[in-house]
């Protein structure tokens, strides 16, 4: 089953379990595109799907919340979630566990890939008002939590991940961002990499790190 929304506003999706038996061949569970305003996804259990996407068109997307949901064993080379061109994006009280690499069953991939996207200056600042609050991220690699947009990260728990990246890099390398990293806990590095659970800050203009 796929929740595919294009140009749909004032929508609530709640209480579903979405499951496939093969993450390598599965499609997306959540695919939101176009011009969207006010969507809530909560109390979902999403298992073994292709990377979910929330990506605005020329008009952008605004006010989307993913809450109290579980995402496990996704085909997640570019994240269990890819998000771009969204204003006011909330991830709150979710569990992200063991994102998978389709090319190697023994290795993990990204939980989140949250990025300004596009070629123009405006595009590179097109993921605004991002909040990650009270989420759990377990067992990720390839830049496990990749937040190229900056934003607010508050009271999250990261266990056995390689890197939490904040700020413009890669395809968003010209993007300058700000962030707040408050009351987060980072425990253990990835089980496949002999490295600590690190924080990487790139192209930052103003940041707060506190406990």
mmCIF file of C-alpha atoms in Angstrom:
data_model
loop_
_atom_site.group_PDB
_atom_site.id
_atom_site.type_symbol
_atom_site.label_atom_id
_atom_site.label_comp_id
_atom_site.label_asym_id
_atom_site.label_seq_id
_atom_site.Cartn_x
_atom_site.Cartn_y
_atom_site.Cartn_z
ATOM 1 C CA UNK A 1 0.000 0.000 0.000
ATOM 2 C CA UNK A 2 1.216 3.521 -0.788
ATOM 3 C CA UNK A 3 -0.070 6.800 0.612
ATOM 4 C CA UNK A 4 0.429 8.994 -2.459
ATOM 5 C CA UNK A 5 -0.672 12.596 -2.060
ATOM 6 C CA UNK A 6 -0.396 15.220 -4.748
ATOM 7 C CA UNK A 7 -1.837 18.680 -4.098
ATOM 8 C CA UNK A 8 -3.834 17.392 -1.086
ATOM 9 C CA UNK A 9 -4.285 19.693 1.918
ATOM 10 C CA UNK A 10 -5.870 19.397 5.378
ATOM 11 C CA UNK A 11 -5.307 15.644 5.535
ATOM 12 C CA UNK A 12 -4.864 13.276 8.499
ATOM 13 C CA UNK A 13 -3.547 9.702 8.095
ATOM 14 C CA UNK A 14 -3.543 7.747 11.359
ATOM 15 C CA UNK A 15 -3.301 4.244 12.782
ATOM 16 C CA UNK A 16 -2.157 2.236 9.739
ATOM 17 C CA UNK A 17 0.379 -0.566 9.414
ATOM 18 C CA UNK A 18 2.116 -0.646 6.016
ATOM 19 C CA UNK A 19 4.186 -3.764 5.338
ATOM 20 C CA UNK A 20 5.959 -5.481 2.453
ATOM 21 C CA UNK A 21 8.016 -8.674 2.554
ATOM 22 C CA UNK A 22 10.968 -7.406 0.462
ATOM 23 C CA UNK A 23 12.443 -3.945 0.945
ATOM 24 C CA UNK A 24 14.561 -4.298 -2.211
ATOM 25 C CA UNK A 25 11.545 -4.386 -4.534
ATOM 26 C CA UNK A 26 9.002 -2.386 -2.509
ATOM 27 C CA UNK A 27 7.703 1.051 -3.437
ATOM 28 C CA UNK A 28 7.294 4.089 -1.235
ATOM 29 C CA UNK A 29 4.833 4.020 1.641
ATOM 30 C CA UNK A 30 4.513 7.817 1.807
ATOM 31 C CA UNK A 31 4.919 9.968 -1.306
ATOM 32 C CA UNK A 32 3.866 13.611 -0.958
ATOM 33 C CA UNK A 33 4.410 16.036 -3.847
ATOM 34 C CA UNK A 34 2.951 19.162 -5.393
ATOM 35 C CA UNK A 35 1.335 22.073 -3.545
ATOM 36 C CA UNK A 36 0.337 20.797 -0.091
ATOM 37 C CA UNK A 37 -0.645 22.527 3.151
ATOM 38 C CA UNK A 38 -1.415 20.993 6.571
ATOM 39 C CA UNK A 39 -0.925 17.227 6.611
ATOM 40 C CA UNK A 40 -0.569 14.986 9.660
ATOM 41 C CA UNK A 41 0.730 11.408 9.652
ATOM 42 C CA UNK A 42 0.630 9.735 13.066
ATOM 43 C CA UNK A 43 0.581 6.341 14.786
ATOM 44 C CA UNK A 44 1.847 4.507 11.696
ATOM 45 C CA UNK A 45 3.983 1.370 11.546
ATOM 46 C CA UNK A 46 5.854 1.302 8.232
ATOM 47 C CA UNK A 47 8.052 -1.729 7.539
ATOM 48 C CA UNK A 48 10.295 -2.621 4.561
ATOM 49 C CA UNK A 49 9.458 0.049 1.999
ATOM 50 C CA UNK A 50 11.458 2.202 -0.420
ATOM 51 C CA UNK A 51 12.530 5.637 0.816
ATOM 52 C CA UNK A 52 9.567 7.868 1.622
ATOM 53 C CA UNK A 53 9.429 11.337 0.060
ATOM 54 C CA UNK A 54 7.968 14.726 0.920
ATOM 55 C CA UNK A 55 9.008 17.141 -1.819
ATOM 56 C CA UNK A 56 7.265 20.325 -2.858
ATOM 57 C CA UNK A 57 6.868 21.569 -6.411
ATOM 58 C CA UNK A 58 7.252 25.160 -7.523
ATOM 59 C CA UNK A 59 4.653 26.255 -4.963
ATOM 60 C CA UNK A 60 6.251 24.226 -2.179
ATOM 61 C CA UNK A 61 4.730 22.295 0.723
ATOM 62 C CA UNK A 62 3.957 23.676 4.170
ATOM 63 C CA UNK A 63 2.980 22.411 7.624
ATOM 64 C CA UNK A 64 3.569 18.639 7.526
ATOM 65 C CA UNK A 65 3.971 16.551 10.692
ATOM 66 C CA UNK A 66 5.151 12.948 11.116
ATOM 67 C CA UNK A 67 4.390 11.856 14.695
ATOM 68 C CA UNK A 68 4.431 8.774 16.942
ATOM 69 C CA UNK A 69 5.294 6.405 14.082
ATOM 70 C CA UNK A 70 7.764 3.563 13.511
ATOM 71 C CA UNK A 71 9.860 3.145 10.349
ATOM 72 C CA UNK A 72 11.948 -0.032 10.078
ATOM 73 C CA UNK A 73 14.115 -1.853 7.526
ATOM 74 C CA UNK A 74 13.602 0.568 4.624
ATOM 75 C CA UNK A 75 15.437 0.549 1.312
ATOM 76 C CA UNK A 76 17.061 3.806 2.342
ATOM 77 C CA UNK A 77 20.107 4.643 0.254
ATOM 78 C CA UNK A 78 18.861 8.254 0.312
ATOM 79 C CA UNK A 79 17.038 7.985 3.602
ATOM 80 C CA UNK A 80 13.931 6.354 5.030
ATOM 81 C CA UNK A 81 12.658 9.903 4.424
ATOM 82 C CA UNK A 82 13.807 12.403 1.808
ATOM 83 C CA UNK A 83 12.396 15.905 2.399
ATOM 84 C CA UNK A 84 12.902 19.060 0.293
ATOM 85 C CA UNK A 85 11.039 22.323 -0.440
ATOM 86 C CA UNK A 86 8.940 22.237 2.725
ATOM 87 C CA UNK A 87 8.172 25.044 5.158
ATOM 88 C CA UNK A 88 7.452 23.931 8.743
ATOM 89 C CA UNK A 89 8.302 20.208 8.788
ATOM 90 C CA UNK A 90 7.950 18.317 12.086
ATOM 91 C CA UNK A 91 9.276 14.866 13.025
ATOM 92 C CA UNK A 92 8.165 14.124 16.592
ATOM 93 C CA UNK A 93 8.282 11.004 18.792
ATOM 94 C CA UNK A 94 9.097 8.584 15.959
ATOM 95 C CA UNK A 95 11.332 5.517 15.890
ATOM 96 C CA UNK A 96 13.665 5.023 12.906
ATOM 97 C CA UNK A 97 15.406 1.638 12.907
ATOM 98 C CA UNK A 98 17.892 -0.154 10.641
ATOM 99 C CA UNK A 99 17.587 1.592 7.257
ATOM 100 C CA UNK A 100 18.988 -0.790 4.623
ATOM 101 C CA UNK A 101 21.387 -0.517 1.722
ATOM 102 C CA UNK A 102 20.008 -2.356 -1.307
ATOM 103 C CA UNK A 103 23.507 -3.245 -2.517
ATOM 104 C CA UNK A 104 24.701 -4.858 0.735
ATOM 105 C CA UNK A 105 22.485 -6.585 3.323
ATOM 106 C CA UNK A 106 25.216 -6.349 5.964
ATOM 107 C CA UNK A 107 25.320 -2.536 5.997
ATOM 108 C CA UNK A 108 22.910 0.207 6.988
ATOM 109 C CA UNK A 109 21.934 3.474 5.310
ATOM 110 C CA UNK A 110 20.399 6.860 6.222
ATOM 111 C CA UNK A 111 17.409 7.454 8.449
ATOM 112 C CA UNK A 112 16.730 10.960 7.148
ATOM 113 C CA UNK A 113 17.966 13.032 4.207
ATOM 114 C CA UNK A 114 16.594 16.540 4.741
ATOM 115 C CA UNK A 115 17.909 18.934 2.152
ATOM 116 C CA UNK A 116 17.426 22.231 0.407
ATOM 117 C CA UNK A 117 17.162 21.133 -3.222
ATOM 118 C CA UNK A 118 17.711 22.840 -6.553
ATOM 119 C CA UNK A 119 20.093 25.119 -8.362
ATOM 120 C CA UNK A 120 19.101 28.656 -7.365
ATOM 121 C CA UNK A 121 19.829 30.567 -4.163
ATOM 122 C CA UNK A 122 16.149 30.422 -3.226
ATOM 123 C CA UNK A 123 16.025 26.669 -3.769
ATOM 124 C CA UNK A 124 18.990 26.124 -1.483
ATOM 125 C CA UNK A 125 17.059 27.661 1.398
ATOM 126 C CA UNK A 126 13.813 25.852 0.655
ATOM 127 C CA UNK A 127 13.515 23.596 3.708
ATOM 128 C CA UNK A 128 12.578 26.058 6.426
ATOM 129 C CA UNK A 129 11.282 25.646 9.963
ATOM 130 C CA UNK A 130 12.457 22.046 10.479
ATOM 131 C CA UNK A 131 11.943 20.499 13.937
ATOM 132 C CA UNK A 132 13.094 17.061 15.106
ATOM 133 C CA UNK A 133 11.840 16.403 18.628
ATOM 134 C CA UNK A 134 11.962 13.282 20.836
ATOM 135 C CA UNK A 135 12.796 10.822 18.049
ATOM 136 C CA UNK A 136 14.856 7.633 18.354
ATOM 137 C CA UNK A 137 17.374 6.781 15.620
ATOM 138 C CA UNK A 138 18.860 3.282 15.788
ATOM 139 C CA UNK A 139 21.611 1.728 13.633
ATOM 140 C CA UNK A 140 22.339 3.991 10.659
ATOM 141 C CA UNK A 141 25.258 4.685 8.302
ATOM 142 C CA UNK A 142 26.153 6.803 5.240
ATOM 143 C CA UNK A 143 25.520 9.937 7.298
ATOM 144 C CA UNK A 144 22.735 8.365 9.332
ATOM 145 C CA UNK A 145 20.850 11.581 10.099
ATOM 146 C CA UNK A 146 21.597 14.030 7.269
ATOM 147 C CA UNK A 147 20.095 17.454 8.010
ATOM 148 C CA UNK A 148 21.484 19.732 5.322
ATOM 149 C CA UNK A 149 18.841 22.357 6.054
ATOM 150 C CA UNK A 150 19.742 23.073 9.665
ATOM 151 C CA UNK A 151 16.838 23.492 12.088
ATOM 152 C CA UNK A 152 15.880 22.549 15.638
ATOM 153 C CA UNK A 153 16.971 19.168 17.072
ATOM 154 C CA UNK A 154 15.632 18.702 20.574
ATOM 155 C CA UNK A 155 15.538 15.729 22.978
ATOM 156 C CA UNK A 156 16.387 13.071 20.377
ATOM 157 C CA UNK A 157 18.183 9.775 21.062
ATOM 158 C CA UNK A 158 20.790 8.463 18.608
ATOM 159 C CA UNK A 159 22.018 4.875 19.153
ATOM 160 C CA UNK A 160 24.640 3.083 17.015
ATOM 161 C CA UNK A 161 24.742 5.651 14.217
ATOM 162 C CA UNK A 162 27.795 6.943 12.399
ATOM 163 C CA UNK A 163 27.168 10.675 11.812
ATOM 164 C CA UNK A 164 24.522 13.291 12.463
ATOM 165 C CA UNK A 165 25.262 15.904 9.763
ATOM 166 C CA UNK A 166 23.921 19.446 10.073
ATOM 167 C CA UNK A 167 24.335 22.175 7.437
ATOM 168 C CA UNK A 168 24.907 22.556 3.719
ATOM 169 C CA UNK A 169 27.121 19.982 2.034
ATOM 170 C CA UNK A 170 27.096 17.665 -0.959
ATOM 171 C CA UNK A 171 24.471 18.851 -3.428
ATOM 172 C CA UNK A 172 23.571 21.614 -0.953
ATOM 173 C CA UNK A 173 27.143 22.783 -0.381
ATOM 174 C CA UNK A 174 26.369 26.435 -1.207
ATOM 175 C CA UNK A 175 23.620 26.529 1.406
ATOM 176 C CA UNK A 176 24.406 28.362 4.678
ATOM 177 C CA UNK A 177 22.248 27.290 7.604
ATOM 178 C CA UNK A 178 21.659 27.824 11.315
ATOM 179 C CA UNK A 179 20.658 25.244 13.925
ATOM 180 C CA UNK A 180 19.902 24.459 17.563
ATOM 181 C CA UNK A 181 21.005 21.131 19.075
ATOM 182 C CA UNK A 182 19.488 20.888 22.548
ATOM 183 C CA UNK A 183 19.279 18.020 25.066
ATOM 184 C CA UNK A 184 20.114 15.232 22.604
ATOM 185 C CA UNK A 185 21.824 11.948 23.529
ATOM 186 C CA UNK A 186 24.343 10.144 21.289
ATOM 187 C CA UNK A 187 25.305 6.570 22.235
ATOM 188 C CA UNK A 188 27.714 4.204 20.433
ATOM 189 C CA UNK A 189 28.925 4.239 16.865
ATOM 190 C CA UNK A 190 27.603 2.115 14.017
ATOM 191 C CA UNK A 191 27.945 -1.647 14.529
ATOM 192 C CA UNK A 192 29.667 -1.941 11.131
ATOM 193 C CA UNK A 193 32.126 0.952 11.461
ATOM 194 C CA UNK A 194 34.850 1.251 14.081
ATOM 195 C CA UNK A 195 34.051 4.892 14.708
ATOM 196 C CA UNK A 196 32.192 7.006 17.282
ATOM 197 C CA UNK A 197 28.702 8.430 16.960
ATOM 198 C CA UNK A 198 29.716 11.861 15.593
ATOM 199 C CA UNK A 199 28.201 15.280 14.899
ATOM 200 C CA UNK A 200 29.316 17.028 11.682
ATOM 201 C CA UNK A 201 28.659 20.759 11.232
ATOM 202 C CA UNK A 202 29.160 22.272 7.758
ATOM 203 C CA UNK A 203 28.494 25.788 6.381
ATOM 204 C CA UNK A 204 26.914 27.026 9.594
ATOM 205 C CA UNK A 205 26.115 30.681 10.300
ATOM 206 C CA UNK A 206 24.891 30.620 13.891
ATOM 207 C CA UNK A 207 24.336 27.563 16.042
ATOM 208 C CA UNK A 208 23.532 26.466 19.586
ATOM 209 C CA UNK A 209 24.691 23.214 21.207
ATOM 210 C CA UNK A 210 23.510 22.672 24.774
ATOM 211 C CA UNK A 211 22.368 20.062 27.258
#
